[in-house]
mmCIF file with all atom_site columns, C-alpha atoms in Angstrom:
data_model
loop_
_atom_site.group_PDB
_atom_site.id
_atom_site.type_symbol
_atom_site.label_atom_id
_atom_site.label_alt_id
_atom_site.label_comp_id
_atom_site.label_asym_id
_atom_site.label_entity_id
_atom_site.label_seq_id
_atom_site.pdbx_PDB_ins_code
_atom_site.Cartn_x
_atom_site.Cartn_y
_atom_site.Cartn_z
_atom_site.occupancy
_atom_site.B_iso_or_equiv
_atom_site.pdbx_formal_charge
_atom_site.auth_seq_id
_atom_site.auth_comp_id
_atom_site.auth_asym_id
_atom_site.auth_atom_id
_atom_site.pdbx_PDB_model_num
ATOM 1   C CA . ALA A 1 1   ? -0.016  0.098  -0.136  1.00 74.00 ? 1305 ALA A CA 1
ATOM 2   C CA . GLN A 1 2   ? 1.081   3.462  -0.738  1.00 82.00 ? 1306 GLN A CA 1
ATOM 3   C CA . SER A 1 3   ? 0.478   6.544  1.518   1.00 89.00 ? 1307 SER A CA 1
ATOM 4   C CA . VAL A 1 4   ? 1.186   10.346 1.238   1.00 93.00 ? 1308 VAL A CA 1
ATOM 5   C CA . THR A 1 5   ? 1.782   12.764 4.334   1.00 96.00 ? 1309 THR A CA 1
ATOM 6   C CA . GLN A 1 6   ? 2.022   16.412 3.791   1.00 96.00 ? 1310 GLN A CA 1
ATOM 7   C CA . LEU A 1 7   ? 3.423   17.886 6.808   1.00 92.00 ? 1311 LEU A CA 1
ATOM 8   C CA . ASP A 1 8   ? 1.770   21.086 6.963   1.00 95.00 ? 1312 ASP A CA 1
ATOM 9   C CA . SER A 1 9   ? -2.015  21.787 6.496   1.00 95.00 ? 1313 SER A CA 1
ATOM 10  C CA . GLN A 1 10  ? -1.594  25.419 6.150   1.00 96.00 ? 1314 GLN A CA 1
ATOM 11  C CA . VAL A 1 11  ? 1.376   27.557 5.117   1.00 97.00 ? 1315 VAL A CA 1
ATOM 12  C CA . PRO A 1 12  ? 1.084   31.769 5.399   1.00 97.00 ? 1316 PRO A CA 1
ATOM 13  C CA . VAL A 1 13  ? 3.849   33.469 3.678   1.00 97.00 ? 1317 VAL A CA 1
ATOM 14  C CA . PHE A 1 14  ? 4.247   37.099 2.434   1.00 97.00 ? 1318 PHE A CA 1
ATOM 15  C CA . GLU A 1 15  ? 4.473   37.871 -1.290  1.00 97.00 ? 1319 GLU A CA 1
ATOM 16  C CA . GLU A 1 16  ? 7.877   37.435 -2.807  1.00 97.00 ? 1320 GLU A CA 1
ATOM 17  C CA . ALA A 1 17  ? 9.110   35.428 0.068   1.00 98.00 ? 1321 ALA A CA 1
ATOM 18  C CA . PRO A 1 18  ? 10.175  31.700 -0.784  1.00 98.00 ? 1322 PRO A CA 1
ATOM 19  C CA . VAL A 1 19  ? 8.055   28.738 0.131   1.00 98.00 ? 1323 VAL A CA 1
ATOM 20  C CA . GLU A 1 20  ? 8.507   25.199 0.529   1.00 98.00 ? 1324 GLU A CA 1
ATOM 21  C CA . LEU A 1 21  ? 5.705   22.577 0.791   1.00 98.00 ? 1325 LEU A CA 1
ATOM 22  C CA . ARG A 1 22  ? 6.525   19.120 2.360   1.00 97.00 ? 1326 ARG A CA 1
ATOM 23  C CA . CYS A 1 23  ? 5.498   15.818 1.211   1.00 97.00 ? 1327 CYS A CA 1
ATOM 24  C CA . ASN A 1 24  ? 6.665   12.469 2.178   1.00 96.00 ? 1328 ASN A CA 1
ATOM 25  C CA . TYR A 1 25  ? 5.456   9.110  0.817   1.00 93.00 ? 1329 TYR A CA 1
ATOM 26  C CA . SER A 1 26  ? 5.604   5.438  1.698   1.00 88.00 ? 1330 SER A CA 1
ATOM 27  C CA . SER A 1 27  ? 5.610   2.796  -1.002  1.00 77.00 ? 1331 SER A CA 1
ATOM 28  C CA . SER A 1 28  ? 6.941   -0.599 -1.422  1.00 69.00 ? 1332 SER A CA 1
ATOM 29  C CA . VAL A 1 29  ? 7.541   -0.155 -5.219  1.00 73.00 ? 1333 VAL A CA 1
ATOM 30  C CA . SER A 1 30  ? 9.041   2.435  -7.567  1.00 74.00 ? 1334 SER A CA 1
ATOM 31  C CA . VAL A 1 31  ? 6.619   5.290  -7.568  1.00 83.00 ? 1335 VAL A CA 1
ATOM 32  C CA . TYR A 1 32  ? 5.562   8.300  -9.706  1.00 89.00 ? 1336 TYR A CA 1
ATOM 33  C CA . LEU A 1 33  ? 4.951   11.500 -7.939  1.00 92.00 ? 1337 LEU A CA 1
ATOM 34  C CA . PHE A 1 34  ? 2.919   14.430 -8.613  1.00 94.00 ? 1338 PHE A CA 1
ATOM 35  C CA . TRP A 1 35  ? 1.898   18.016 -7.292  1.00 97.00 ? 1339 TRP A CA 1
ATOM 36  C CA . TYR A 1 36  ? -1.356  19.294 -8.045  1.00 97.00 ? 1340 TYR A CA 1
ATOM 37  C CA . VAL A 1 37  ? -2.827  22.668 -7.412  1.00 97.00 ? 1341 VAL A CA 1
ATOM 38  C CA . GLN A 1 38  ? -6.563  23.506 -6.804  1.00 96.00 ? 1342 GLN A CA 1
ATOM 39  C CA . TYR A 1 39  ? -7.819  27.160 -7.047  1.00 93.00 ? 1343 TYR A CA 1
ATOM 40  C CA . PRO A 1 40  ? -11.174 27.844 -5.059  1.00 87.00 ? 1344 PRO A CA 1
ATOM 41  C CA . ASN A 1 41  ? -14.155 25.967 -6.644  1.00 83.00 ? 1345 ASN A CA 1
ATOM 42  C CA . GLN A 1 42  ? -12.084 24.555 -9.350  1.00 87.00 ? 1346 GLN A CA 1
ATOM 43  C CA . GLY A 1 43  ? -10.812 21.003 -10.057 1.00 89.00 ? 1347 GLY A CA 1
ATOM 44  C CA . LEU A 1 44  ? -7.147  20.225 -9.803  1.00 94.00 ? 1348 LEU A CA 1
ATOM 45  C CA . GLN A 1 45  ? -4.484  21.092 -12.043 1.00 94.00 ? 1349 GLN A CA 1
ATOM 46  C CA . LEU A 1 46  ? -1.154  19.269 -12.711 1.00 94.00 ? 1350 LEU A CA 1
ATOM 47  C CA . LEU A 1 47  ? 1.850   21.379 -11.330 1.00 96.00 ? 1351 LEU A CA 1
ATOM 48  C CA . LEU A 1 48  ? 4.648   18.784 -11.976 1.00 95.00 ? 1352 LEU A CA 1
ATOM 49  C CA . LYS A 1 49  ? 5.557   15.369 -12.134 1.00 92.00 ? 1353 LYS A CA 1
ATOM 50  C CA . TYR A 1 50  ? 8.517   12.952 -11.362 1.00 91.00 ? 1354 TYR A CA 1
ATOM 51  C CA . LEU A 1 51  ? 8.495   9.747  -13.366 1.00 86.00 ? 1355 LEU A CA 1
ATOM 52  C CA . SER A 1 52  ? 12.361  8.857  -13.573 1.00 84.00 ? 1356 SER A CA 1
ATOM 53  C CA . GLY A 1 53  ? 15.684  10.517 -14.430 1.00 85.00 ? 1357 GLY A CA 1
ATOM 54  C CA . SER A 1 54  ? 16.729  13.852 -12.928 1.00 87.00 ? 1358 SER A CA 1
ATOM 55  C CA . THR A 1 55  ? 15.530  14.300 -9.434  1.00 89.00 ? 1359 THR A CA 1
ATOM 56  C CA . LEU A 1 56  ? 14.767  17.975 -9.851  1.00 95.00 ? 1360 LEU A CA 1
ATOM 57  C CA . VAL A 1 57  ? 11.686  18.500 -11.504 1.00 95.00 ? 1361 VAL A CA 1
ATOM 58  C CA . LYS A 1 58  ? 10.248  22.022 -13.012 1.00 96.00 ? 1362 LYS A CA 1
ATOM 59  C CA . GLY A 1 59  ? 6.825   22.616 -13.302 1.00 94.00 ? 1363 GLY A CA 1
ATOM 60  C CA . ILE A 1 60  ? 4.448   25.351 -14.277 1.00 94.00 ? 1364 ILE A CA 1
ATOM 61  C CA . ASN A 1 61  ? 4.238   28.956 -12.603 1.00 93.00 ? 1365 ASN A CA 1
ATOM 62  C CA . GLY A 1 62  ? 7.734   28.742 -11.550 1.00 96.00 ? 1366 GLY A CA 1
ATOM 63  C CA . PHE A 1 63  ? 7.283   25.647 -9.148  1.00 97.00 ? 1367 PHE A CA 1
ATOM 64  C CA . GLU A 1 64  ? 10.155  23.118 -8.815  1.00 97.00 ? 1368 GLU A CA 1
ATOM 65  C CA . ALA A 1 65  ? 10.131  19.822 -6.693  1.00 97.00 ? 1369 ALA A CA 1
ATOM 66  C CA . GLU A 1 66  ? 13.208  17.608 -5.709  1.00 95.00 ? 1370 GLU A CA 1
ATOM 67  C CA . PHE A 1 67  ? 12.697  13.800 -5.612  1.00 94.00 ? 1371 PHE A CA 1
ATOM 68  C CA . ASN A 1 68  ? 14.813  12.218 -2.491  1.00 93.00 ? 1372 ASN A CA 1
ATOM 69  C CA . LYS A 1 69  ? 14.457  8.517  -2.577  1.00 89.00 ? 1373 LYS A CA 1
ATOM 70  C CA . SER A 1 70  ? 16.330  8.186  0.730   1.00 90.00 ? 1374 SER A CA 1
ATOM 71  C CA . GLN A 1 71  ? 14.154  10.409 2.507   1.00 92.00 ? 1375 GLN A CA 1
ATOM 72  C CA . THR A 1 72  ? 11.184  9.293  0.483   1.00 92.00 ? 1376 THR A CA 1
ATOM 73  C CA . SER A 1 73  ? 10.253  13.099 0.073   1.00 95.00 ? 1377 SER A CA 1
ATOM 74  C CA . PHE A 1 74  ? 9.110   15.227 -2.799  1.00 96.00 ? 1378 PHE A CA 1
ATOM 75  C CA . HIS A 1 75  ? 8.970   18.828 -1.356  1.00 97.00 ? 1379 HIS A CA 1
ATOM 76  C CA . LEU A 1 76  ? 7.815   21.581 -3.381  1.00 98.00 ? 1380 LEU A CA 1
ATOM 77  C CA . ARG A 1 77  ? 9.290   24.991 -3.497  1.00 98.00 ? 1381 ARG A CA 1
ATOM 78  C CA . LYS A 1 78  ? 9.135   28.276 -5.165  1.00 98.00 ? 1382 LYS A CA 1
ATOM 79  C CA . PRO A 1 79  ? 11.667  31.033 -4.688  1.00 97.00 ? 1383 PRO A CA 1
ATOM 80  C CA . SER A 1 80  ? 9.279   34.073 -4.777  1.00 97.00 ? 1384 SER A CA 1
ATOM 81  C CA . VAL A 1 81  ? 5.634   33.633 -4.376  1.00 97.00 ? 1385 VAL A CA 1
ATOM 82  C CA . HIS A 1 82  ? 2.645   35.915 -5.626  1.00 97.00 ? 1386 HIS A CA 1
ATOM 83  C CA . ILE A 1 83  ? -0.726  36.626 -4.532  1.00 96.00 ? 1387 ILE A CA 1
ATOM 84  C CA . SER A 1 84  ? -2.211  34.483 -7.149  1.00 95.00 ? 1388 SER A CA 1
ATOM 85  C CA . ASP A 1 85  ? -0.182  31.381 -5.668  1.00 97.00 ? 1389 ASP A CA 1
ATOM 86  C CA . THR A 1 86  ? -2.870  31.294 -3.019  1.00 96.00 ? 1390 THR A CA 1
ATOM 87  C CA . ALA A 1 87  ? -4.611  27.812 -3.594  1.00 97.00 ? 1391 ALA A CA 1
ATOM 88  C CA . GLU A 1 88  ? -4.780  24.373 -2.009  1.00 97.00 ? 1392 GLU A CA 1
ATOM 89  C CA . TYR A 1 89  ? -1.845  22.112 -3.040  1.00 97.00 ? 1393 TYR A CA 1
ATOM 90  C CA . PHE A 1 90  ? -1.952  18.339 -3.098  1.00 97.00 ? 1394 PHE A CA 1
ATOM 91  C CA . CYS A 1 91  ? 0.968   15.790 -3.332  1.00 96.00 ? 1395 CYS A CA 1
ATOM 92  C CA . ALA A 1 92  ? 0.167   12.608 -4.890  1.00 94.00 ? 1396 ALA A CA 1
ATOM 93  C CA . VAL A 1 93  ? 1.626   9.038  -5.521  1.00 91.00 ? 1397 VAL A CA 1
ATOM 94  C CA . SER A 1 94  ? 1.150   6.420  -7.960  1.00 86.00 ? 1398 SER A CA 1
ATOM 95  C CA . GLY A 1 95  ? 2.790   2.899  -8.562  1.00 75.00 ? 1399 GLY A CA 1
ATOM 96  C CA . GLY A 1 96  ? 5.295   3.138  -11.287 1.00 56.00 ? 1400 GLY A CA 1
ATOM 97  C CA . GLY A 1 97  ? 6.235   0.708  -13.871 1.00 49.00 ? 1401 GLY A CA 1
ATOM 98  C CA . GLY A 1 98  ? 3.581   -1.786 -12.871 1.00 52.00 ? 1402 GLY A CA 1
ATOM 99  C CA . SER A 1 99  ? -0.169  -2.044 -13.112 1.00 52.00 ? 1403 SER A CA 1
ATOM 100 C CA . ASN A 1 100 ? -1.320  0.237  -10.073 1.00 65.00 ? 1404 ASN A CA 1
ATOM 101 C CA . TYR A 1 101 ? -1.958  3.333  -11.636 1.00 78.00 ? 1405 TYR A CA 1
ATOM 102 C CA . LYS A 1 102 ? -4.353  4.827  -8.704  1.00 83.00 ? 1406 LYS A CA 1
ATOM 103 C CA . LEU A 1 103 ? -3.236  8.027  -7.427  1.00 88.00 ? 1407 LEU A CA 1
ATOM 104 C CA . THR A 1 104 ? -3.098  8.370  -3.666  1.00 89.00 ? 1408 THR A CA 1
ATOM 105 C CA . PHE A 1 105 ? -3.233  11.904 -2.300  1.00 93.00 ? 1409 PHE A CA 1
ATOM 106 C CA . GLY A 1 106 ? -2.190  13.769 0.727   1.00 94.00 ? 1410 GLY A CA 1
ATOM 107 C CA . LYS A 1 107 ? -4.403  15.906 2.659   1.00 95.00 ? 1411 LYS A CA 1
ATOM 108 C CA . GLY A 1 108 ? -3.475  19.048 1.195   1.00 96.00 ? 1412 GLY A CA 1
ATOM 109 C CA . THR A 1 109 ? -1.647  22.188 2.074   1.00 97.00 ? 1413 THR A CA 1
ATOM 110 C CA . LEU A 1 110 ? -3.323  25.299 2.026   1.00 96.00 ? 1414 LEU A CA 1
ATOM 111 C CA . LEU A 1 111 ? -0.898  28.143 0.906   1.00 97.00 ? 1415 LEU A CA 1
ATOM 112 C CA . THR A 1 112 ? -1.905  31.663 1.714   1.00 97.00 ? 1416 THR A CA 1
ATOM 113 C CA . VAL A 1 113 ? 0.066   34.422 0.210   1.00 97.00 ? 1417 VAL A CA 1
ATOM 114 C CA . ASN A 1 114 ? -0.242  37.938 2.121   1.00 96.00 ? 1418 ASN A CA 1
ATOM 115 C CA . PRO A 1 115 ? 0.607   41.030 0.453   1.00 95.00 ? 1419 PRO A CA 1
ATOM 116 C CA . ASP B 2 1   ? -15.755 20.099 -25.837 1.00 59.00 ? 1441 ASP B CA 1
ATOM 117 C CA . ALA B 2 2   ? -12.805 18.211 -25.648 1.00 68.00 ? 1442 ALA B CA 1
ATOM 118 C CA . GLY B 2 3   ? -11.567 17.176 -21.896 1.00 92.00 ? 1443 GLY B CA 1
ATOM 119 C CA . ILE B 2 4   ? -13.477 15.713 -18.809 1.00 95.00 ? 1444 ILE B CA 1
ATOM 120 C CA . THR B 2 5   ? -16.838 17.131 -17.773 1.00 95.00 ? 1445 THR B CA 1
ATOM 121 C CA . GLN B 2 6   ? -18.986 16.399 -14.828 1.00 97.00 ? 1446 GLN B CA 1
ATOM 122 C CA . SER B 2 7   ? -22.695 17.010 -14.642 1.00 96.00 ? 1447 SER B CA 1
ATOM 123 C CA . PRO B 2 8   ? -24.404 18.240 -12.472 1.00 97.00 ? 1448 PRO B CA 1
ATOM 124 C CA . ARG B 2 9   ? -22.053 20.762 -11.058 1.00 95.00 ? 1449 ARG B CA 1
ATOM 125 C CA . TYR B 2 10  ? -24.312 21.148 -8.086  1.00 97.00 ? 1450 TYR B CA 1
ATOM 126 C CA . LYS B 2 11  ? -26.968 18.856 -6.554  1.00 98.00 ? 1451 LYS B CA 1
ATOM 127 C CA . ILE B 2 12  ? -29.286 18.712 -3.601  1.00 98.00 ? 1452 ILE B CA 1
ATOM 128 C CA . THR B 2 13  ? -30.871 15.615 -2.735  1.00 97.00 ? 1453 THR B CA 1
ATOM 129 C CA . GLU B 2 14  ? -32.730 13.947 0.201   1.00 97.00 ? 1454 GLU B CA 1
ATOM 130 C CA . THR B 2 15  ? -31.785 11.109 2.521   1.00 98.00 ? 1455 THR B CA 1
ATOM 131 C CA . GLY B 2 16  ? -32.461 7.867  1.047   1.00 97.00 ? 1456 GLY B CA 1
ATOM 132 C CA . ARG B 2 17  ? -32.783 8.889  -2.621  1.00 97.00 ? 1457 ARG B CA 1
ATOM 133 C CA . GLN B 2 18  ? -30.740 7.582  -5.387  1.00 98.00 ? 1458 GLN B CA 1
ATOM 134 C CA . VAL B 2 19  ? -28.449 10.042 -7.434  1.00 98.00 ? 1459 VAL B CA 1
ATOM 135 C CA . THR B 2 20  ? -26.327 9.586  -10.154 1.00 98.00 ? 1460 THR B CA 1
ATOM 136 C CA . LEU B 2 21  ? -23.370 11.707 -11.073 1.00 98.00 ? 1461 LEU B CA 1
ATOM 137 C CA . MET B 2 22  ? -22.162 11.645 -14.610 1.00 98.00 ? 1462 MET B CA 1
ATOM 138 C CA . CYS B 2 23  ? -18.566 11.611 -15.801 1.00 98.00 ? 1463 CYS B CA 1
ATOM 139 C CA . HIS B 2 24  ? -17.491 12.059 -19.597 1.00 97.00 ? 1464 HIS B CA 1
ATOM 140 C CA . GLN B 2 25  ? -14.145 12.171 -21.232 1.00 96.00 ? 1465 GLN B CA 1
ATOM 141 C CA . THR B 2 26  ? -13.120 12.913 -24.909 1.00 94.00 ? 1466 THR B CA 1
ATOM 142 C CA . TRP B 2 27  ? -9.835  11.505 -24.652 1.00 89.00 ? 1467 TRP B CA 1
ATOM 143 C CA . SER B 2 28  ? -10.432 7.613  -24.897 1.00 88.00 ? 1468 SER B CA 1
ATOM 144 C CA . HIS B 2 29  ? -8.262  7.333  -21.647 1.00 91.00 ? 1469 HIS B CA 1
ATOM 145 C CA . SER B 2 30  ? -8.229  3.829  -20.474 1.00 91.00 ? 1470 SER B CA 1
ATOM 146 C CA . TYR B 2 31  ? -8.322  4.780  -16.682 1.00 92.00 ? 1471 TYR B CA 1
ATOM 147 C CA . MET B 2 32  ? -10.940 6.572  -14.924 1.00 95.00 ? 1472 MET B CA 1
ATOM 148 C CA . PHE B 2 33  ? -11.350 7.407  -11.250 1.00 96.00 ? 1473 PHE B CA 1
ATOM 149 C CA . TRP B 2 34  ? -13.756 8.854  -8.728  1.00 97.00 ? 1474 TRP B CA 1
ATOM 150 C CA . TYR B 2 35  ? -12.699 10.646 -5.612  1.00 97.00 ? 1475 TYR B CA 1
ATOM 151 C CA . ARG B 2 36  ? -14.442 12.482 -2.741  1.00 97.00 ? 1476 ARG B CA 1
ATOM 152 C CA . GLN B 2 37  ? -13.008 15.718 -1.078  1.00 96.00 ? 1477 GLN B CA 1
ATOM 153 C CA . ASP B 2 38  ? -13.694 16.529 2.312   1.00 94.00 ? 1478 ASP B CA 1
ATOM 154 C CA . LEU B 2 39  ? -12.139 19.060 4.548   1.00 88.00 ? 1479 LEU B CA 1
ATOM 155 C CA . GLY B 2 40  ? -9.318  17.398 6.483   1.00 85.00 ? 1480 GLY B CA 1
ATOM 156 C CA . HIS B 2 41  ? -9.248  14.392 4.430   1.00 89.00 ? 1481 HIS B CA 1
ATOM 157 C CA . GLY B 2 42  ? -7.926  15.445 1.016   1.00 90.00 ? 1482 GLY B CA 1
ATOM 158 C CA . LEU B 2 43  ? -9.060  13.290 -1.868  1.00 94.00 ? 1483 LEU B CA 1
ATOM 159 C CA . ARG B 2 44  ? -10.137 9.938  -1.284  1.00 95.00 ? 1484 ARG B CA 1
ATOM 160 C CA . LEU B 2 45  ? -10.474 7.180  -4.152  1.00 94.00 ? 1485 LEU B CA 1
ATOM 161 C CA . ILE B 2 46  ? -14.151 5.821  -4.281  1.00 97.00 ? 1486 ILE B CA 1
ATOM 162 C CA . TYR B 2 47  ? -13.792 3.455  -7.316  1.00 96.00 ? 1487 TYR B CA 1
ATOM 163 C CA . TYR B 2 48  ? -11.679 3.195  -10.356 1.00 94.00 ? 1488 TYR B CA 1
ATOM 164 C CA . SER B 2 49  ? -11.642 1.589  -13.774 1.00 94.00 ? 1489 SER B CA 1
ATOM 165 C CA . ALA B 2 50  ? -8.672  0.398  -15.908 1.00 90.00 ? 1490 ALA B CA 1
ATOM 166 C CA . ALA B 2 51  ? -10.934 0.002  -19.040 1.00 91.00 ? 1491 ALA B CA 1
ATOM 167 C CA . ALA B 2 52  ? -14.488 -0.692 -20.188 1.00 93.00 ? 1492 ALA B CA 1
ATOM 168 C CA . ASP B 2 53  ? -16.300 -3.216 -18.028 1.00 93.00 ? 1493 ASP B CA 1
ATOM 169 C CA . ILE B 2 54  ? -13.360 -3.333 -15.488 1.00 93.00 ? 1494 ILE B CA 1
ATOM 170 C CA . THR B 2 55  ? -13.946 -1.472 -12.315 1.00 95.00 ? 1495 THR B CA 1
ATOM 171 C CA . ASP B 2 56  ? -12.470 -1.828 -8.693  1.00 93.00 ? 1496 ASP B CA 1
ATOM 172 C CA . LYS B 2 57  ? -12.918 -0.334 -5.470  1.00 94.00 ? 1497 LYS B CA 1
ATOM 173 C CA . GLY B 2 58  ? -10.770 2.161  -3.837  1.00 92.00 ? 1498 GLY B CA 1
ATOM 174 C CA . GLU B 2 59  ? -10.542 3.507  -0.355  1.00 91.00 ? 1499 GLU B CA 1
ATOM 175 C CA . VAL B 2 60  ? -14.125 4.504  0.389   1.00 96.00 ? 1500 VAL B CA 1
ATOM 176 C CA . PRO B 2 61  ? -16.469 2.528  -1.697  1.00 97.00 ? 1501 PRO B CA 1
ATOM 177 C CA . ASP B 2 62  ? -19.397 1.994  0.729   1.00 97.00 ? 1502 ASP B CA 1
ATOM 178 C CA . GLY B 2 63  ? -22.660 3.043  -0.517  1.00 97.00 ? 1503 GLY B CA 1
ATOM 179 C CA . TYR B 2 64  ? -21.627 3.692  -3.928  1.00 98.00 ? 1504 TYR B CA 1
ATOM 180 C CA . VAL B 2 65  ? -21.913 2.030  -7.351  1.00 98.00 ? 1505 VAL B CA 1
ATOM 181 C CA . VAL B 2 66  ? -20.179 2.438  -10.566 1.00 97.00 ? 1506 VAL B CA 1
ATOM 182 C CA . SER B 2 67  ? -20.243 1.033  -14.187 1.00 96.00 ? 1507 SER B CA 1
ATOM 183 C CA . ARG B 2 68  ? -18.359 1.502  -17.291 1.00 96.00 ? 1508 ARG B CA 1
ATOM 184 C CA . SER B 2 69  ? -20.127 0.135  -20.480 1.00 96.00 ? 1509 SER B CA 1
ATOM 185 C CA . LYS B 2 70  ? -18.303 2.790  -22.541 1.00 95.00 ? 1510 LYS B CA 1
ATOM 186 C CA . THR B 2 71  ? -14.684 3.875  -22.285 1.00 95.00 ? 1511 THR B CA 1
ATOM 187 C CA . GLU B 2 72  ? -15.834 7.569  -22.329 1.00 96.00 ? 1512 GLU B CA 1
ATOM 188 C CA . ASN B 2 73  ? -18.485 7.329  -19.483 1.00 97.00 ? 1513 ASN B CA 1
ATOM 189 C CA . PHE B 2 74  ? -18.047 6.548  -15.842 1.00 98.00 ? 1514 PHE B CA 1
ATOM 190 C CA . PRO B 2 75  ? -21.274 7.227  -13.687 1.00 98.00 ? 1515 PRO B CA 1
ATOM 191 C CA . LEU B 2 76  ? -21.314 7.111  -10.087 1.00 98.00 ? 1516 LEU B CA 1
ATOM 192 C CA . THR B 2 77  ? -24.397 6.191  -8.310  1.00 98.00 ? 1517 THR B CA 1
ATOM 193 C CA . LEU B 2 78  ? -25.378 6.716  -4.727  1.00 97.00 ? 1518 LEU B CA 1
ATOM 194 C CA . GLU B 2 79  ? -27.915 4.078  -4.005  1.00 95.00 ? 1519 GLU B CA 1
ATOM 195 C CA . SER B 2 80  ? -29.504 5.389  -1.001  1.00 97.00 ? 1520 SER B CA 1
ATOM 196 C CA . ALA B 2 81  ? -27.892 8.800  -0.058  1.00 97.00 ? 1521 ALA B CA 1
ATOM 197 C CA . THR B 2 82  ? -26.816 9.596  3.420   1.00 98.00 ? 1522 THR B CA 1
ATOM 198 C CA . ARG B 2 83  ? -25.669 12.945 4.939   1.00 97.00 ? 1523 ARG B CA 1
ATOM 199 C CA . SER B 2 84  ? -22.219 11.462 5.235   1.00 97.00 ? 1524 SER B CA 1
ATOM 200 C CA . GLN B 2 85  ? -22.126 11.545 1.617   1.00 98.00 ? 1525 GLN B CA 1
ATOM 201 C CA . THR B 2 86  ? -22.394 15.191 1.331   1.00 98.00 ? 1526 THR B CA 1
ATOM 202 C CA . SER B 2 87  ? -19.063 16.132 -0.504  1.00 98.00 ? 1527 SER B CA 1
ATOM 203 C CA . VAL B 2 88  ? -17.326 17.331 -3.503  1.00 97.00 ? 1528 VAL B CA 1
ATOM 204 C CA . TYR B 2 89  ? -17.028 14.615 -6.119  1.00 98.00 ? 1529 TYR B CA 1
ATOM 205 C CA . PHE B 2 90  ? -14.310 14.550 -8.793  1.00 97.00 ? 1530 PHE B CA 1
ATOM 206 C CA . CYS B 2 91  ? -13.936 12.507 -11.726 1.00 97.00 ? 1531 CYS B CA 1
ATOM 207 C CA . ALA B 2 92  ? -10.407 12.002 -13.497 1.00 95.00 ? 1532 ALA B CA 1
ATOM 208 C CA . SER B 2 93  ? -8.872  9.941  -16.271 1.00 94.00 ? 1533 SER B CA 1
ATOM 209 C CA . SER B 2 94  ? -5.539  8.922  -17.482 1.00 91.00 ? 1534 SER B CA 1
ATOM 210 C CA . ASP B 2 95  ? -3.654  6.590  -19.727 1.00 86.00 ? 1535 ASP B CA 1
ATOM 211 C CA . PRO B 2 96  ? -0.395  5.425  -18.534 1.00 77.00 ? 1536 PRO B CA 1
ATOM 212 C CA . PHE B 2 97  ? -0.080  2.888  -21.165 1.00 73.00 ? 1537 PHE B CA 1
ATOM 213 C CA . TRP B 2 98  ? 0.099   5.826  -23.813 1.00 69.00 ? 1538 TRP B CA 1
ATOM 214 C CA . GLY B 2 99  ? 2.236   7.887  -21.715 1.00 69.00 ? 1539 GLY B CA 1
ATOM 215 C CA . THR B 2 100 ? -0.426  10.068 -19.851 1.00 65.00 ? 1540 THR B CA 1
ATOM 216 C CA . THR B 2 101 ? 0.722   9.123  -16.486 1.00 78.00 ? 1541 THR B CA 1
ATOM 217 C CA . GLU B 2 102 ? -0.959  11.862 -14.592 1.00 85.00 ? 1542 GLU B CA 1
ATOM 218 C CA . ALA B 2 103 ? -4.733  12.119 -14.080 1.00 90.00 ? 1543 ALA B CA 1
ATOM 219 C CA . PHE B 2 104 ? -6.888  14.996 -15.711 1.00 92.00 ? 1544 PHE B CA 1
ATOM 220 C CA . PHE B 2 105 ? -9.641  16.107 -13.241 1.00 94.00 ? 1545 PHE B CA 1
ATOM 221 C CA . GLY B 2 106 ? -13.126 17.386 -14.074 1.00 94.00 ? 1546 GLY B CA 1
ATOM 222 C CA . GLN B 2 107 ? -14.442 20.638 -12.523 1.00 93.00 ? 1547 GLN B CA 1
ATOM 223 C CA . GLY B 2 108 ? -16.294 18.479 -9.476  1.00 95.00 ? 1548 GLY B CA 1
ATOM 224 C CA . THR B 2 109 ? -19.837 17.948 -8.484  1.00 97.00 ? 1549 THR B CA 1
ATOM 225 C CA . ARG B 2 110 ? -20.770 19.497 -5.210  1.00 96.00 ? 1550 ARG B CA 1
ATOM 226 C CA . LEU B 2 111 ? -23.156 17.068 -3.539  1.00 98.00 ? 1551 LEU B CA 1
ATOM 227 C CA . THR B 2 112 ? -25.644 18.133 -0.463  1.00 98.00 ? 1552 THR B CA 1
ATOM 228 C CA . VAL B 2 113 ? -27.594 15.453 1.126   1.00 98.00 ? 1553 VAL B CA 1
ATOM 229 C CA . VAL B 2 114 ? -30.415 16.687 3.415   1.00 97.00 ? 1554 VAL B CA 1
#
């Protein structure tokens, strides 16, 4: 079984500050990792994904994440946030290379960017 | 319209009634999923389908029924709605065998059971 832990339920930051949203996963097999963003009253949009290869993954809107296999982490970072980044962010994992393509989500981190 | 669409967007129903949430995708993705989103729980998988006529339970399947007679449609039925099923429901699709490893989500259906 696989699981995802998002260590912070809420992260308040000031505009133009850096931010890191933390995600740890557990799985007995190789995995695919994802970060999604959800704006109010909308569905989820993919920010970035890790399938294999380089452990530093760049996504949309200036976000990036680093896959760390030894620490089973996939933290999301942005060097300078904007008001428009206020949203809920979800980390997710699915089984890689096998038949298990179900996405398991963390409980989400609400990022609030203040002026 | 291309993409994944859910209907209705909003639904209020009474306890004990049967209600069906619709999901339609235009990409011919093999995998489709139903999730519910509740405060403090994130998204939890209800049911998923790997292909037409192949469905399997997720984390919270009790009280729900799904079918998939056509690749593009994946309706979710609440057989006898309960207040605990008040939630936002998301449908998603993916096709990992053709390189679409990520799931694409619909806009959601907000269901209130009174």
